[in-house]
Short mmCIF file of C-alpha atoms in Angstrom, two decimals:
data_model
loop_
_atom_site.label_atom_id
_atom_site.label_comp_id
_atom_site.label_asym_id
_atom_site.label_seq_id
_atom_site.Cartn_x
_atom_site.Cartn_y
_atom_site.Cartn_z
CA UNK A 10 -1.86 33.93 -8.38
CA UNK A 11 0.37 31.61 -6.39
CA UNK A 12 2.26 29.11 -8.59
CA UNK A 13 4.77 26.30 -8.14
CA UNK A 14 7.47 25.43 -10.67
CA UNK A 15 9.39 22.35 -10.71
CA UNK A 16 12.34 22.62 -13.23
CA UNK A 17 12.91 19.05 -14.11
CA UNK A 18 10.09 17.01 -15.52
CA UNK A 19 12.28 13.72 -15.94
CA UNK A 20 15.45 12.76 -14.07
CA UNK A 21 17.42 9.74 -14.59
CA UNK A 22 20.12 8.71 -12.17
CA UNK A 23 22.22 5.67 -11.31
CA UNK A 24 22.15 4.22 -7.99
CA UNK A 25 24.28 6.12 -5.44
CA UNK A 26 24.07 9.18 -7.29
CA UNK A 27 23.13 12.57 -5.59
CA UNK A 28 19.76 14.06 -6.12
CA UNK A 29 18.54 17.68 -6.27
CA UNK A 30 15.12 18.53 -7.58
CA UNK A 31 14.25 22.16 -7.98
CA UNK A 32 11.15 23.87 -6.82
CA UNK A 33 10.29 27.49 -6.86
CA UNK A 34 7.08 29.26 -5.83
CA UNK A 35 5.61 32.56 -6.33
CA UNK A 36 3.91 34.12 -3.31
CA UNK A 37 5.15 36.97 -1.25
CA UNK A 38 3.70 36.19 2.08
CA UNK A 39 3.81 33.33 4.65
CA UNK A 40 4.07 29.82 3.15
CA UNK A 41 4.08 26.18 4.21
CA UNK A 42 6.07 24.00 1.85
CA UNK A 43 5.78 20.37 1.06
CA UNK A 44 7.21 17.69 -0.83
CA UNK A 45 5.18 14.62 -1.68
CA UNK A 46 6.21 11.32 -3.26
CA UNK A 47 4.02 9.11 -5.38
CA UNK A 48 5.52 5.62 -5.98
CA UNK A 49 4.31 3.65 -8.99
CA UNK A 50 0.75 2.51 -8.27
CA UNK A 51 0.52 4.17 -4.84
CA UNK A 52 -0.95 7.20 -3.39
CA UNK A 53 0.71 10.54 -2.60
CA UNK A 54 2.82 10.35 0.65
CA UNK A 55 4.36 13.09 2.50
CA UNK A 56 8.18 13.29 2.38
CA UNK A 57 8.77 16.45 4.37
CA UNK A 58 7.30 19.69 5.27
CA UNK A 59 8.34 23.20 6.32
CA UNK A 60 6.25 25.45 8.46
CA UNK A 61 8.75 27.68 10.26
CA UNK A 62 12.17 27.59 12.08
CA UNK A 63 15.27 25.75 10.58
CA UNK A 64 15.04 26.15 6.87
CA UNK A 65 16.81 22.91 6.37
CA UNK A 66 14.14 20.24 6.92
CA UNK A 67 14.89 16.51 7.25
CA UNK A 68 12.31 14.05 5.93
CA UNK A 69 11.80 10.41 5.71
CA UNK A 70 14.02 7.95 3.65
CA UNK A 71 17.01 10.19 3.86
CA UNK A 72 15.48 12.99 1.87
CA UNK A 73 15.89 16.66 2.96
CA UNK A 74 14.96 20.16 1.64
CA UNK A 75 16.16 23.60 2.09
CA UNK A 76 13.92 26.68 2.14
CA UNK A 77 15.71 29.66 0.85
CA UNK A 78 13.28 32.58 1.37
CA UNK A 79 15.12 35.05 -0.85
CA UNK A 80 15.12 32.61 -3.80
CA UNK A 81 11.57 31.55 -3.18
CA UNK A 82 12.93 28.04 -3.28
CA UNK A 83 12.41 24.67 -1.66
CA UNK A 84 14.72 22.27 -3.36
CA UNK A 85 14.69 18.47 -2.50
CA UNK A 86 18.00 16.73 -2.01
CA UNK A 87 19.24 13.16 -1.23
CA UNK A 88 23.01 12.52 -1.16
CA UNK A 89 22.73 8.81 -2.46
CA UNK A 90 19.51 7.60 -4.32
CA UNK A 91 18.44 3.98 -4.39
CA UNK A 92 16.40 2.05 -7.11
CA UNK A 93 13.46 2.31 -4.67
CA UNK A 94 13.49 5.88 -5.02
CA UNK A 95 12.09 5.68 -8.46
CA UNK A 96 8.86 7.71 -8.26
CA UNK A 97 7.27 10.99 -8.94
CA UNK A 98 7.92 13.84 -6.60
CA UNK A 99 5.63 16.89 -6.15
CA UNK A 100 6.41 20.01 -4.61
CA UNK A 101 3.44 21.94 -3.13
CA UNK A 102 2.88 25.25 -1.38
CA UNK A 103 0.09 26.26 1.05
CA UNK A 104 0.14 29.97 0.92
CA UNK A 105 -1.25 32.05 3.82
CA UNK A 106 0.02 30.09 6.78
CA UNK A 107 -1.93 27.72 9.15
CA UNK A 108 -5.55 28.12 9.82
CA UNK A 109 -8.45 28.64 7.53
CA UNK A 110 -9.11 26.81 4.32
CA UNK A 111 -5.92 27.38 2.58
CA UNK A 112 -5.34 25.13 -0.28
CA UNK A 113 -2.29 23.43 -1.57
CA UNK A 114 -0.81 24.47 -5.03
CA UNK A 115 1.11 21.74 -6.72
CA UNK A 116 4.09 21.77 -9.12
CA UNK A 117 3.87 19.73 -12.26
CA UNK A 118 6.03 16.94 -10.71
CA UNK A 119 9.34 15.30 -11.49
CA UNK A 120 9.55 11.77 -12.55
CA UNK A 121 12.73 10.27 -11.23
CA UNK A 122 13.99 7.02 -12.62
CA UNK A 123 17.04 5.30 -10.75
CA UNK A 124 18.82 2.59 -12.55
CA UNK A 125 20.65 -0.13 -10.71
CA UNK B 85 0.22 8.01 10.75
CA UNK B 86 -2.98 9.64 9.40
CA UNK B 87 -4.78 7.29 7.01
CA UNK B 88 -7.25 8.31 4.43
CA UNK B 89 -9.31 5.81 2.44
CA UNK B 90 -11.33 5.99 -0.85
CA UNK B 91 -13.92 3.87 -2.12
CA UNK B 92 -14.10 2.47 -4.71
CA UNK B 93 -10.78 2.31 -6.00
CA UNK B 94 -11.92 1.67 -9.60
CA UNK B 95 -15.26 2.21 -11.16
CA UNK B 96 -16.45 1.83 -14.76
CA UNK B 97 -19.80 3.31 -15.72
CA UNK B 98 -21.94 4.08 -18.82
CA UNK B 99 -22.29 7.46 -20.09
CA UNK B 100 -25.13 9.34 -18.45
CA UNK B 101 -25.01 7.55 -15.10
CA UNK B 102 -23.97 9.06 -11.68
CA UNK B 103 -21.02 7.77 -9.71
CA UNK B 104 -20.37 8.33 -5.99
CA UNK B 105 -16.79 8.31 -4.47
CA UNK B 106 -16.30 8.20 -0.87
CA UNK B 107 -13.30 9.58 1.22
CA UNK B 108 -12.79 8.57 4.75
CA UNK B 109 -10.33 9.65 7.30
CA UNK B 110 -9.80 6.68 9.36
CA UNK B 111 -7.88 7.63 12.53
CA UNK B 112 -8.28 11.44 12.70
CA UNK B 113 -11.15 13.98 12.25
CA UNK B 114 -10.85 16.14 9.33
CA UNK B 115 -12.65 19.41 9.16
CA UNK B 116 -11.58 20.03 5.86
CA UNK B 117 -11.20 17.63 2.86
CA UNK B 118 -10.10 18.30 -0.71
CA UNK B 119 -10.84 16.77 -4.03
CA UNK B 120 -8.31 16.69 -6.81
CA UNK B 121 -8.32 15.45 -10.23
CA UNK B 122 -5.14 13.96 -11.76
CA UNK B 123 -4.75 13.59 -15.51
CA UNK B 124 -2.10 11.03 -16.79
CA UNK B 125 1.53 12.24 -16.34
CA UNK B 126 0.20 15.47 -14.88
CA UNK B 127 -0.08 17.11 -11.49
CA UNK B 128 -3.04 17.22 -9.19
CA UNK B 129 -5.59 19.87 -9.85
CA UNK B 130 -7.68 20.99 -6.99
CA UNK B 131 -11.38 20.74 -7.82
CA UNK B 132 -12.98 21.81 -4.58
CA UNK B 133 -12.56 22.21 -0.82
CA UNK B 134 -15.01 20.46 1.37
CA UNK B 135 -15.89 21.87 4.87
CA UNK B 136 -17.70 19.81 7.30
CA UNK B 137 -21.37 20.99 7.69
CA UNK B 138 -21.14 23.69 4.94
CA UNK B 139 -21.11 24.04 1.24
CA UNK B 140 -17.96 23.17 -0.71
CA UNK B 141 -15.98 25.74 -2.41
CA UNK B 142 -15.19 25.06 -5.99
CA UNK B 143 -12.25 26.07 -8.04
CA UNK B 144 -12.78 28.11 -11.03
CA UNK B 145 -13.85 26.14 -13.98
CA UNK B 146 -15.37 23.39 -11.99
CA UNK B 147 -19.07 22.79 -12.33
CA UNK B 148 -20.76 22.56 -9.21
CA UNK B 149 -23.80 20.75 -10.38
CA UNK B 150 -21.53 18.25 -12.19
CA UNK B 151 -19.48 17.37 -9.21
CA UNK B 152 -21.51 17.30 -6.04
CA UNK B 153 -19.72 17.24 -2.84
CA UNK B 154 -21.19 16.31 0.57
CA UNK B 155 -19.05 16.57 3.85
CA UNK B 156 -21.68 15.31 6.32
CA UNK B 157 -19.30 14.22 9.09
CA UNK B 158 -15.72 14.88 10.30
CA UNK B 159 -14.61 11.76 8.71
CA UNK B 160 -16.59 11.41 5.45
CA UNK B 161 -16.81 13.37 2.36
CA UNK B 162 -18.38 12.20 -0.85
CA UNK B 163 -17.96 13.23 -4.49
CA UNK B 164 -20.82 12.48 -6.89
CA UNK B 165 -20.09 12.72 -10.50
CA UNK B 166 -23.48 13.33 -12.09
CA UNK B 167 -24.48 12.29 -15.58
CA UNK B 168 -20.82 11.25 -16.26
CA UNK B 169 -19.38 11.53 -19.79
CA UNK B 170 -16.30 9.99 -21.23
CA UNK B 171 -14.35 13.41 -20.68
CA UNK B 172 -14.96 12.86 -16.86
CA UNK B 173 -12.75 9.82 -16.99
CA UNK B 174 -9.88 10.57 -14.70
CA UNK B 175 -8.15 9.75 -11.35
CA UNK B 176 -9.95 11.45 -8.50
CA UNK B 177 -7.98 11.90 -5.33
CA UNK B 178 -9.19 13.30 -2.08
CA UNK B 179 -7.18 14.44 0.87
CA UNK B 180 -7.90 15.30 4.52
CA UNK B 181 -6.69 18.07 6.73
CA UNK B 182 -6.59 17.54 10.55
CA UNK B 183 -8.49 19.84 12.81
CA UNK B 184 -6.23 22.87 12.54
CA UNK B 185 -6.51 23.77 16.27
CA UNK B 186 -4.49 20.71 17.19
CA UNK B 187 -1.33 22.56 16.20
CA UNK B 188 0.47 23.41 13.10
CA UNK B 189 -1.08 20.47 11.22
CA UNK B 190 -1.60 22.21 7.97
CA UNK B 191 -0.69 18.95 6.39
CA UNK B 192 -2.98 17.08 3.89
CA UNK B 193 -3.07 13.33 3.95
CA UNK B 194 -4.09 11.87 0.71
CA UNK B 195 -6.29 8.89 -0.29
CA UNK B 196 -5.16 6.22 -2.73
CA UNK B 197 -7.47 7.70 -5.45
CA UNK B 198 -10.34 6.37 -7.56
CA UNK B 199 -9.85 5.64 -11.29
CA UNK B 200 -13.14 6.47 -13.08
CA UNK B 201 -13.64 5.29 -16.66
CA UNK B 202 -16.94 6.34 -18.43
CA UNK B 203 -17.80 4.37 -21.42
#
């Protein structure tokens, strides 16, 4: 069965620090990969997504992620975090490619707290 | 961007009653909608996949008769929690997926969620 692992459950950083959140998935075929963010009291928002092509994906708010197929990883990065990045981050995988009724498998989430 | 709304945002009901939650895609048509449940400090767990005009597909362990799903149009899906009990209290979130033939839009857009409290 497909699964998604997020290594860090809680991360605490100071402003301007660099961020990297790990995400690994288990599925041998074609995947679409996503990072979603949930700010306190708000709904899930799409940060970035990978379908195909350049494995380095740029998202909103300065976030990027790199798909490394050989490592089954899709880590999220940001060079310099801000207090407003405090949120919960979810990695998700849609296995089987586009079309059909493929479902998203979510990781457990990483709660990021950024201190001023 | 694509917007998904849910109504109500919060509902409190007595044990044994039924509660209906609506999920609407506001500016796009969604052939597929998904219903999730999120427990405190946990990830989203998919409950069912709702396809317009056909029966929903439920995940293992989710009671079909307990959680009734209807997807009557391309912009509306409803989840009815029947005979709710305190253990059904949770945060229910829907998402909508654009018609896939528009391109590689295998992205789900999420609603704001509905917090259900069963007394």
